[in-house]
CSV table of C-alpha atoms in Angstrom, one decimal:
chain,number,residue,atom,x,y,z
A,176,TRP,CA,125.7,128.0,19.5
A,177,SER,CA,128.9,126.7,21.2
A,178,ASN,CA,130.3,130.2,21.7
A,179,TYR,CA,127.2,132.4,22.3
A,180,LYS,CA,124.4,129.9,23.3
A,181,ALA,CA,122.3,131.7,20.7
A,182,VAL,CA,121.1,130.8,17.3
A,183,PRO,CA,119.8,133.3,14.8
A,184,VAL,CA,116.6,132.6,12.8
A,185,PHE,CA,116.8,134.4,9.4
A,186,VAL,CA,113.3,135.3,8.2
A,187,ASP,CA,112.6,136.4,4.6
A,188,LYS,CA,111.5,140.0,4.4
A,189,GLN,CA,108.1,139.2,2.8
A,190,LEU,CA,107.5,136.3,5.2
A,191,ASN,CA,108.2,138.6,8.1
A,192,GLN,CA,105.8,141.2,6.7
A,193,ASP,CA,103.0,138.6,6.2
A,194,SER,CA,103.5,136.7,9.4
A,195,TYR,CA,104.9,139.1,12.0
A,196,ASN,CA,103.2,142.4,10.9
A,197,LEU,CA,100.0,141.3,9.1
A,198,TYR,CA,99.1,138.2,11.2
A,199,CYS,CA,100.7,138.6,14.6
A,200,ASN,CA,100.3,142.3,15.0
A,201,ASN,CA,97.3,143.0,12.8
A,202,ILE,CA,95.2,139.9,13.8
A,203,LEU,CA,96.5,138.1,16.9
A,204,TRP,CA,97.4,141.2,18.9
A,205,PRO,CA,94.0,142.9,18.8
A,206,LEU,CA,92.2,139.6,19.2
A,207,LEU,CA,94.2,138.6,22.3
A,208,HIS,CA,93.4,142.0,23.9
A,209,SER,CA,89.7,141.7,23.0
A,210,PHE,CA,89.9,144.4,20.3
A,211,ASP,CA,88.3,142.1,17.8
A,212,ASN,CA,86.8,145.0,16.0
A,213,LEU,CA,90.3,146.0,14.8
A,214,ILE,CA,91.2,142.7,13.3
A,215,ASN,CA,92.2,142.9,9.6
A,216,ASN,CA,90.1,140.4,7.7
A,217,GLU,CA,93.0,139.4,5.4
A,218,SER,CA,94.2,136.1,6.6
A,219,LYS,CA,97.9,135.4,6.6
A,220,PHE,CA,97.7,132.1,8.5
A,221,GLN,CA,99.8,130.2,6.0
A,222,ALA,CA,102.6,132.7,6.5
A,223,TYR,CA,102.2,132.3,10.2
A,224,LYS,CA,102.6,128.5,9.9
A,225,GLU,CA,105.8,128.9,7.7
A,226,TYR,CA,107.1,131.4,10.3
A,227,ASN,CA,106.7,129.0,13.1
A,228,LYS,CA,108.2,126.1,11.1
A,229,LEU,CA,111.3,128.2,10.5
A,230,PHE,CA,111.8,128.4,14.2
A,231,CYS,CA,111.0,124.7,14.6
A,232,ASP,CA,113.6,123.7,12.0
A,233,ARG,CA,116.3,125.9,13.6
A,234,ILE,CA,115.6,124.7,17.1
A,235,LEU,CA,115.7,121.0,16.1
A,236,GLU,CA,119.1,121.6,14.5
A,237,VAL,CA,120.6,122.1,18.0
A,238,ALA,CA,118.1,120.5,20.4
A,239,GLU,CA,119.0,117.1,21.9
A,240,GLU,CA,116.8,114.4,23.4
A,241,ASN,CA,115.4,115.4,26.8
A,242,ASP,CA,116.2,119.1,26.3
A,243,VAL,CA,113.7,121.7,27.6
A,244,ILE,CA,112.4,124.2,25.1
A,245,TRP,CA,110.6,127.3,26.4
A,246,VAL,CA,108.5,129.1,23.8
A,247,HIS,CA,107.4,132.6,24.4
A,248,ASP,CA,104.4,134.6,23.2
A,249,TYR,CA,101.7,134.8,20.5
A,250,HIS,CA,104.1,134.9,17.6
A,251,LEU,CA,104.9,131.2,18.1
A,252,MET,CA,101.7,129.5,19.2
A,253,LEU,CA,102.0,126.7,16.7
A,254,LEU,CA,105.6,125.9,17.7
A,255,PRO,CA,104.9,123.5,20.6
A,256,LYS,CA,103.0,121.0,18.4
A,257,MET,CA,105.6,121.2,15.6
A,258,ILE,CA,108.4,120.5,18.0
A,259,LYS,CA,106.7,117.7,19.9
A,260,GLU,CA,105.7,115.9,16.7
A,261,ARG,CA,109.4,115.7,15.7
A,262,LYS,CA,111.4,115.3,18.8
A,263,ASN,CA,111.2,113.9,22.4
A,264,VAL,CA,111.8,117.1,24.4
A,265,LYS,CA,109.9,119.0,27.1
A,266,VAL,CA,108.2,122.1,25.7
A,267,ALA,CA,106.8,124.9,27.8
A,268,PHE,CA,104.9,127.9,26.5
A,269,PHE,CA,104.3,131.3,28.1
A,270,LEU,CA,101.8,133.9,26.8
A,271,HIS,CA,102.7,137.4,27.7
A,272,THR,CA,99.4,138.9,26.6
A,273,PRO,CA,95.9,138.5,28.0
A,274,PHE,CA,93.8,135.7,26.6
A,275,PRO,CA,90.2,136.7,25.5
A,276,SER,CA,87.0,134.9,26.2
A,277,GLY,CA,86.2,131.7,24.3
A,278,GLU,CA,83.5,133.5,22.4
A,279,VAL,CA,85.9,136.2,21.1
A,280,PHE,CA,88.8,133.8,20.4
A,281,CYS,CA,86.7,131.3,18.5
A,282,ASN,CA,85.7,134.0,16.0
A,283,LEU,CA,89.2,133.7,14.6
A,284,PRO,CA,89.6,131.5,11.6
A,285,ASN,CA,92.1,128.7,12.4
A,286,SER,CA,91.5,129.2,16.2
A,287,LYS,CA,91.3,125.4,16.5
A,288,ASP,CA,94.8,125.1,14.9
A,289,ILE,CA,96.2,127.5,17.3
A,290,LEU,CA,94.7,125.8,20.4
A,291,LYS,CA,95.9,122.4,19.2
A,292,GLY,CA,99.3,123.9,18.6
A,293,LEU,CA,99.5,125.0,22.2
A,294,LEU,CA,97.9,121.9,23.8
A,295,LEU,CA,100.8,119.7,22.8
A,296,ALA,CA,103.1,121.7,25.1
A,297,ASP,CA,103.9,120.1,28.5
A,298,LYS,CA,103.1,123.4,30.2
A,299,ILE,CA,101.2,126.6,29.3
A,300,GLY,CA,101.8,129.7,31.4
A,301,PHE,CA,99.8,132.9,31.8
A,302,HIS,CA,100.2,136.0,34.0
A,303,LEU,CA,96.8,135.8,35.6
A,304,PRO,CA,94.2,133.2,36.6
A,305,GLU,CA,91.7,135.2,34.5
A,306,TYR,CA,93.7,134.6,31.3
A,307,LYS,CA,94.1,130.9,32.1
A,308,SER,CA,90.4,130.5,32.8
A,309,GLN,CA,89.5,132.1,29.5
A,310,PHE,CA,92.0,129.8,27.7
A,311,ILE,CA,90.1,126.9,29.2
A,312,ASP,CA,86.9,128.5,28.0
A,313,ALA,CA,88.3,128.8,24.5
A,314,CYS,CA,89.2,125.1,24.6
A,315,LYS,CA,85.7,124.2,25.6
A,316,THR,CA,84.1,126.5,23.0
A,317,CYS,CA,86.3,125.9,20.0
A,318,LEU,CA,87.3,122.2,20.5
A,319,SER,CA,83.9,121.1,22.0
A,320,ILE,CA,85.6,119.5,25.1
A,321,ASN,CA,83.1,120.8,27.7
A,322,ASP,CA,82.6,117.2,29.0
A,323,PHE,CA,86.3,117.0,29.8
A,324,ILE,CA,86.1,119.6,32.6
A,325,LYS,CA,86.6,118.3,36.1
A,326,ASN,CA,84.9,120.2,38.9
A,327,LYS,CA,86.5,121.2,42.2
A,328,GLU,CA,85.3,118.1,43.9
A,329,GLY,CA,87.2,116.0,41.4
A,330,ASN,CA,84.2,114.5,39.7
A,331,GLN,CA,84.6,114.2,35.9
A,332,SER,CA,82.8,112.7,33.0
A,333,LEU,CA,84.0,111.5,29.6
A,334,PRO,CA,82.1,112.3,26.4
A,335,THR,CA,79.7,109.5,25.4
A,336,ASN,CA,82.0,107.8,23.0
A,337,ALA,CA,85.0,108.1,25.2
A,338,ALA,CA,83.0,106.7,28.2
A,339,LYS,CA,81.9,103.8,26.0
A,340,GLU,CA,85.5,103.0,25.0
A,341,THR,CA,86.6,103.2,28.6
A,342,ASN,CA,83.9,100.8,29.8
A,343,GLN,CA,84.7,98.3,27.0
A,344,LYS,CA,88.4,98.4,27.9
A,345,ASN,CA,88.2,98.4,31.7
A,346,ASN,CA,84.7,97.2,32.5
A,347,SER,CA,84.5,99.8,35.1
A,348,ASN,CA,82.7,103.1,35.7
A,349,LYS,CA,85.0,104.2,38.6
A,350,PRO,CA,86.4,107.7,38.4
A,351,MET,CA,90.1,107.7,37.6
A,352,LYS,CA,91.0,110.6,39.8
A,353,GLN,CA,90.1,111.9,43.3
A,354,VAL,CA,90.8,115.2,44.8
A,355,ASN,CA,92.2,115.4,48.4
A,356,LYS,CA,90.5,118.7,49.5
A,357,SER,CA,92.9,119.2,52.4
A,358,THR,CA,96.0,119.3,50.3
A,359,ASN,CA,94.5,120.4,46.9
A,360,GLU,CA,96.4,117.5,45.3
A,361,VAL,CA,95.0,115.3,42.5
A,362,LYS,CA,95.6,111.6,43.1
A,363,GLU,CA,95.3,109.3,40.2
A,364,LYS,CA,94.2,105.7,40.5
A,365,SER,CA,96.3,103.3,38.5
A,366,ASP,CA,94.8,102.5,35.1
A,367,ASP,CA,97.4,101.3,32.7
A,368,SER,CA,95.0,100.1,30.1
A,369,LEU,CA,93.6,103.6,29.4
A,370,LYS,CA,96.4,106.1,29.2
A,371,VAL,CA,94.4,109.2,30.0
A,372,THR,CA,96.0,112.2,31.6
A,373,LYS,CA,94.9,115.6,32.7
A,374,LEU,CA,95.4,119.2,31.7
A,375,CYS,CA,96.2,120.2,35.3
A,376,ASP,CA,96.4,123.6,36.9
A,377,SER,CA,99.5,124.2,39.0
A,378,ASN,CA,99.7,127.9,39.6
A,379,PHE,CA,100.8,130.9,41.6
A,380,TYR,CA,97.5,130.9,43.6
A,381,ASN,CA,97.8,127.2,44.5
A,382,THR,CA,94.3,126.1,43.2
A,383,VAL,CA,93.5,122.9,41.4
A,384,LYS,CA,91.3,122.6,38.4
A,385,GLY,CA,91.6,120.5,35.2
A,386,ILE,CA,90.9,119.8,31.6
A,387,ARG,CA,91.5,116.7,29.6
A,388,TYR,CA,92.2,117.1,26.0
A,389,SER,CA,92.7,114.8,23.0
A,390,PRO,CA,94.8,116.4,20.3
A,391,SER,CA,93.9,113.8,17.7
A,392,CYS,CA,91.5,111.1,18.8
A,393,ILE,CA,89.8,109.8,21.9
A,394,GLU,CA,92.5,107.2,22.8
A,395,THR,CA,95.5,109.5,22.9
A,396,PHE,CA,95.3,112.0,25.7
A,397,LYS,CA,98.1,114.5,26.6
A,398,LYS,CA,99.0,115.9,30.0
A,399,VAL,CA,99.4,119.7,30.0
A,400,SER,CA,100.1,121.8,33.1
A,401,LEU,CA,98.5,125.3,33.2
A,402,SER,CA,100.0,128.0,35.4
A,403,SER,CA,99.2,131.6,36.2
A,404,ILE,CA,102.4,133.3,37.4
A,405,PRO,CA,102.8,137.0,37.0
A,406,ILE,CA,106.1,138.2,35.7
A,407,GLY,CA,108.3,140.7,37.5
A,408,ILE,CA,111.4,142.8,36.9
A,409,ASP,CA,114.9,143.2,38.4
A,410,PRO,CA,114.3,146.1,40.7
A,411,ASN,CA,117.9,146.3,41.8
A,412,MET,CA,118.9,147.2,38.2
A,413,PHE,CA,116.9,150.4,38.5
A,414,ARG,CA,118.1,151.2,42.0
A,415,GLU,CA,121.7,150.9,40.8
A,416,VAL,CA,121.2,153.3,38.0
A,417,LEU,CA,119.8,155.9,40.4
A,418,LYS,CA,123.1,155.8,42.4
A,419,LYS,CA,125.1,157.0,39.4
A,420,ASP,CA,126.3,160.6,39.7
A,421,LYS,CA,125.1,161.7,36.3
A,422,VAL,CA,121.6,160.4,37.0
A,423,GLN,CA,121.5,162.2,40.4
A,424,LYS,CA,122.6,165.3,38.6
A,425,ARG,CA,119.9,164.9,36.0
A,426,ILE,CA,117.3,164.4,38.7
A,427,ASN,CA,118.3,167.7,40.3
A,428,GLU,CA,118.1,169.4,36.9
A,429,LEU,CA,114.6,168.1,36.5
A,430,LYS,CA,113.6,169.3,40.0
A,431,ASN,CA,114.7,172.8,39.1
A,432,ILE,CA,112.9,172.7,35.8
A,433,PHE,CA,109.6,171.6,37.4
A,434,LYS,CA,110.1,173.5,40.7
A,435,ASN,CA,106.8,174.0,42.6
A,436,LYS,CA,105.1,171.6,40.1
A,437,LYS,CA,103.5,168.2,40.7
A,438,VAL,CA,104.7,165.9,38.0
A,439,ILE,CA,102.4,163.2,36.5
A,440,LEU,CA,104.2,160.7,34.3
A,441,GLY,CA,103.1,158.4,31.5
A,442,VAL,CA,105.5,155.9,29.8
A,443,ASP,CA,104.1,153.8,26.9
A,444,ARG,CA,104.6,152.4,23.5
A,445,THR,CA,102.2,154.0,21.1
A,446,ASP,CA,99.6,151.3,21.2
A,447,TYR,CA,95.8,151.5,21.3
A,448,ILE,CA,95.7,149.1,24.3
A,449,LYS,CA,97.6,151.7,26.4
A,450,GLY,CA,94.7,154.1,26.4
A,451,MET,CA,96.7,157.3,25.9
A,452,PRO,CA,93.9,159.3,24.3
A,453,HIS,CA,91.8,158.3,27.4
A,454,ARG,CA,94.6,159.5,29.6
A,455,MET,CA,94.7,162.9,27.9
A,456,LYS,CA,91.0,163.3,28.3
A,457,CYS,CA,91.2,162.3,32.0
A,458,TYR,CA,93.9,164.8,32.6
A,459,GLU,CA,91.9,167.5,30.8
A,460,LYS,CA,89.0,166.7,33.0
A,461,TYR,CA,91.2,167.0,36.1
A,462,LEU,CA,92.4,170.4,35.0
A,463,SER,CA,88.9,171.7,34.3
A,464,LYS,CA,87.4,170.3,37.5
A,465,TYR,CA,90.2,171.2,40.0
A,466,LYS,CA,91.7,174.3,38.3
A,467,ASN,CA,95.2,173.2,39.3
A,468,ASN,CA,97.9,175.2,37.7
A,469,SER,CA,100.7,173.5,39.6
A,470,THR,CA,100.8,170.3,37.7
A,471,VAL,CA,102.5,169.0,34.5
A,472,TYR,CA,101.9,165.8,32.7
A,473,ILE,CA,104.9,164.3,30.9
A,474,GLN,CA,104.1,161.6,28.4
A,475,ILE,CA,106.8,159.4,26.9
A,476,ALA,CA,105.2,157.8,23.8
A,477,VAL,CA,107.6,155.5,22.1
A,478,PRO,CA,106.7,154.9,18.4
A,479,SER,CA,105.7,151.3,17.7
A,480,ARG,CA,104.5,149.4,14.6
A,481,MET,CA,104.3,152.5,12.5
A,482,ASP,CA,103.8,150.5,9.3
A,483,LEU,CA,100.2,149.7,10.6
A,484,PHE,CA,97.4,152.2,10.0
A,485,GLU,CA,96.0,152.1,13.6
A,486,TYR,CA,99.3,153.0,15.1
A,487,ASN,CA,100.0,155.9,12.8
A,488,LYS,CA,96.6,157.3,13.5
A,489,LEU,CA,97.1,156.9,17.2
A,490,VAL,CA,100.3,159.0,17.1
A,491,THR,CA,98.4,161.7,15.3
A,492,ASP,CA,95.5,161.6,17.8
A,493,ILE,CA,97.8,161.9,20.8
A,494,LYS,CA,99.6,164.9,19.3
A,495,LEU,CA,96.2,166.6,18.6
A,496,TYR,CA,95.0,165.9,22.2
A,497,SER,CA,98.1,167.3,23.8
A,498,THR,CA,98.2,170.3,21.5
A,499,GLY,CA,94.5,171.0,22.4
A,500,ILE,CA,95.2,170.9,26.1
A,501,ASN,CA,98.2,173.2,25.8
A,502,ASN,CA,96.3,175.7,23.6
A,503,ASP,CA,93.6,175.9,26.3
A,504,THR,CA,96.2,176.6,29.1
A,505,GLY,CA,98.4,179.1,27.2
A,506,ILE,CA,101.8,179.1,25.6
A,507,ASN,CA,103.6,180.0,28.9
A,508,ASN,CA,101.9,177.4,30.9
A,509,ASN,CA,102.0,174.1,28.9
A,510,LYS,CA,100.4,171.3,30.9
A,511,VAL,CA,101.4,168.4,28.6
A,512,LEU,CA,104.9,167.7,27.6
A,513,LEU,CA,104.8,165.0,24.9
A,514,TYR,CA,107.9,163.1,23.7
A,515,ASN,CA,107.2,160.9,20.7
A,516,LYS,CA,110.5,159.1,21.0
A,517,SER,CA,112.3,156.6,23.3
A,518,VAL,CA,114.5,157.9,26.1
A,519,ASP,CA,117.7,156.3,27.3
A,520,PHE,CA,117.6,154.2,30.5
A,521,ASP,CA,119.3,156.8,32.7
A,522,GLU,CA,116.8,159.5,31.6
A,523,LEU,CA,113.9,157.1,32.2
A,524,CYS,CA,115.0,156.2,35.7
A,525,ALA,CA,115.5,159.9,36.5
A,526,LEU,CA,111.9,160.6,35.3
A,527,TYR,CA,110.6,157.7,37.3
A,528,SER,CA,112.3,159.1,40.4
A,529,LEU,CA,111.0,162.6,39.8
A,530,ALA,CA,107.4,161.9,39.2
A,531,ASP,CA,104.8,162.5,42.0
A,532,ALA,CA,102.4,160.1,40.3
A,533,LEU,CA,102.6,157.5,37.5
A,534,LEU,CA,99.3,157.3,35.5
A,535,ILE,CA,98.5,154.1,33.6
A,536,THR,CA,95.2,153.9,31.8
A,537,SER,CA,95.5,150.7,29.8
A,538,LEU,CA,92.3,149.5,28.2
A,539,ARG,CA,93.7,145.9,28.3
A,540,ASP,CA,97.2,145.0,29.2
A,541,GLY,CA,98.9,141.6,29.9
A,542,MET,CA,100.9,143.0,32.8
A,543,ASN,CA,102.4,146.5,32.3
A,544,LEU,CA,105.9,146.4,33.8
A,545,VAL,CA,106.2,150.2,33.7
A,546,ALA,CA,104.2,150.2,36.9
A,547,LEU,CA,106.8,147.9,38.6
A,548,GLU,CA,109.7,150.0,37.3
A,549,TYR,CA,108.2,153.2,38.7
A,550,ILE,CA,107.9,151.6,42.2
A,551,ALA,CA,111.6,150.5,42.0
A,552,CYS,CA,112.6,154.1,41.5
A,553,GLN,CA,110.5,155.6,44.2
A,554,GLU,CA,112.4,154.8,47.4
A,555,ASN,CA,113.0,158.5,48.1
A,556,LYS,CA,109.8,160.2,47.0
A,557,LYS,CA,107.3,157.4,47.5
A,558,GLY,CA,105.1,158.6,44.7
A,559,VAL,CA,101.6,157.3,44.0
A,560,LEU,CA,100.8,154.7,41.3
A,561,ILE,CA,97.5,155.2,39.6
A,562,LEU,CA,96.8,152.0,37.7
A,563,SER,CA,94.0,150.9,35.3
A,564,LYS,CA,92.0,148.0,36.6
A,565,PHE,CA,92.4,146.4,33.2
A,566,ALA,CA,96.2,146.1,33.5
A,567,GLY,CA,97.4,142.7,34.7
A,568,ALA,CA,99.9,144.3,37.2
A,569,VAL,CA,97.0,145.5,39.3
A,570,ASP,CA,97.0,142.2,41.1
A,571,THR,CA,100.7,142.4,41.9
A,572,LEU,CA,100.6,146.0,43.2
A,573,PRO,CA,97.8,146.3,45.8
A,574,GLY,CA,99.2,149.6,47.0
A,575,CYS,CA,98.1,151.3,43.8
A,576,ILE,CA,95.1,153.5,43.3
A,577,THR,CA,92.9,151.6,40.8
A,578,VAL,CA,90.9,153.4,38.1
A,579,ASN,CA,88.5,152.7,35.2
A,580,PRO,CA,90.0,154.5,32.2
A,581,TRP,CA,86.6,154.8,30.6
A,582,SER,CA,85.4,157.0,33.5
A,583,PHE,CA,87.2,160.4,32.9
A,584,GLU,CA,85.5,161.9,36.0
A,585,GLU,CA,86.7,159.0,38.2
A,586,VAL,CA,90.3,159.2,37.0
A,587,ALA,CA,90.3,163.0,37.5
A,588,ASP,CA,89.2,162.5,41.1
A,589,LYS,CA,91.8,159.8,41.7
A,590,ILE,CA,94.5,162.1,40.2
A,591,ASN,CA,93.5,164.8,42.7
A,592,GLY,CA,93.5,162.3,45.5
A,593,ALA,CA,97.0,161.0,44.6
A,594,LEU,CA,98.5,164.5,44.4
A,595,SER,CA,97.0,165.6,47.7
A,596,MET,CA,97.7,162.4,49.6
A,597,ASN,CA,99.5,162.7,52.9
A,598,GLU,CA,103.0,161.4,53.4
A,599,ASN,CA,102.0,158.5,55.7
A,600,GLU,CA,99.5,157.1,53.3
A,601,LYS,CA,102.0,157.4,50.4
A,602,SER,CA,104.6,155.6,52.4
A,603,ARG,CA,102.2,152.9,53.4
A,604,ARG,CA,101.1,152.2,49.8
A,605,TYR,CA,104.7,152.3,48.5
A,606,SER,CA,105.9,149.8,51.1
A,607,ILE,CA,103.2,147.3,50.1
A,608,ASN,CA,104.2,147.6,46.4
A,609,LYS,CA,107.9,147.4,47.2
A,610,ILE,CA,107.5,144.1,49.0
A,611,ASN,CA,105.9,142.6,46.0
A,612,ILE,CA,108.3,143.8,43.4
A,613,ASP,CA,111.2,142.6,45.5
A,614,LYS,CA,109.5,139.2,46.1
A,615,PHE,CA,108.1,138.5,42.6
A,616,THR,CA,111.2,139.2,40.4
A,617,ALA,CA,111.8,138.1,36.9
A,618,VAL,CA,114.3,135.5,38.1
A,619,ASN,CA,111.7,134.1,40.6
A,620,TRP,CA,109.1,134.1,37.9
A,621,ALA,CA,111.4,131.9,35.7
A,622,LYS,CA,112.2,129.6,38.5
A,623,LYS,CA,108.5,129.1,39.4
A,624,ASN,CA,107.7,128.3,35.8
A,625,LEU,CA,110.4,125.7,35.6
A,626,GLU,CA,109.3,124.2,38.9
A,627,VAL,CA,105.8,123.7,37.5
A,628,LEU,CA,107.2,122.1,34.3
A,629,PHE,CA,109.1,119.5,36.3
A,630,LYS,CA,106.4,118.6,38.8
């Protein structure tokens, strides 16, 4: 720790299998993306608890009083509660996936345990207001705290038993908080006898809402800040790579290979949330409808979680779809170039720079930073971003063309529109997106999260 500012957490092989693979990736991942039909019924929640406790024990070996601990993602949703119960430190949590509706989330056994694990954090962060709102919905549904919701005017009500206790202690029915509409700030009246705080909403869009939550009993309320702050990238890292001589050489090689071709690019992990089979069908529809022989679709499909059945099947399906399209177009005119492997960073940036369009057809995606990376590499060509409306990045990149990946005809039409777009319109859309990726970087995202934590 003193030398590297990092501490390894060693996880037993079987525990890692049961917690990381079978619970996190086989249960929580599909659930959080609203693919609840893919959830494996075998519960490994006990392993998930042990996994979180391992991290807690290791953190507390080095953490000191008044330190700040920032926990990331669905693998460690019990960790905030575990830490707070044992040490006086600030704990923030950020979820990098979507959050499903309360109705979907509460179907999960132990959903209450997970929510309570999160609600002892001082701050919980999400990428989008939608995810945050659905988290609130889950709290209302799973924990039966509907009466703790405060409306936009600042009025609020306590559950019957809580209100009764409040009146007994304070002999007053006055509301404890008021909202100043002109500043969107919540002002609290002094009430030392009843230590009730709020689950407040301090976010990227500067709106004010609130929940009040009791983790154990009516008398002990906990303040939790909710934020919705979309993550970014470091665009300059990509731009610097494009300046390298060997990358420029590779770009020129690719231009010669695909001379007189319009290049459509896809870059994904092989995950069902990415909608790659849908993308293949959309491209096939485009080819049949517009009879365009001057396009090629390059798909980088990086293998992921291959020890799980759904992911193995997906790789097979993608290969079958691409082979089918190429069989129809002929051996000398392959339309789909599929790479079932990762590519190095230089090659990736060269492909981003080459592509006339990037096609993203996610069925559900927390953000999708590939979209931002593509924009960072498009200063010269100003290619067109075609982005699923179900990807979180769609709010960050208003210059994109949005599509519904379930409508193959719509996507085919949008592909045609992107490839035939005039230079002025491409430049206009690119400029809008460039402003946002430069403004909302990963560093600024981190700073904003910490600002919310310390408010």
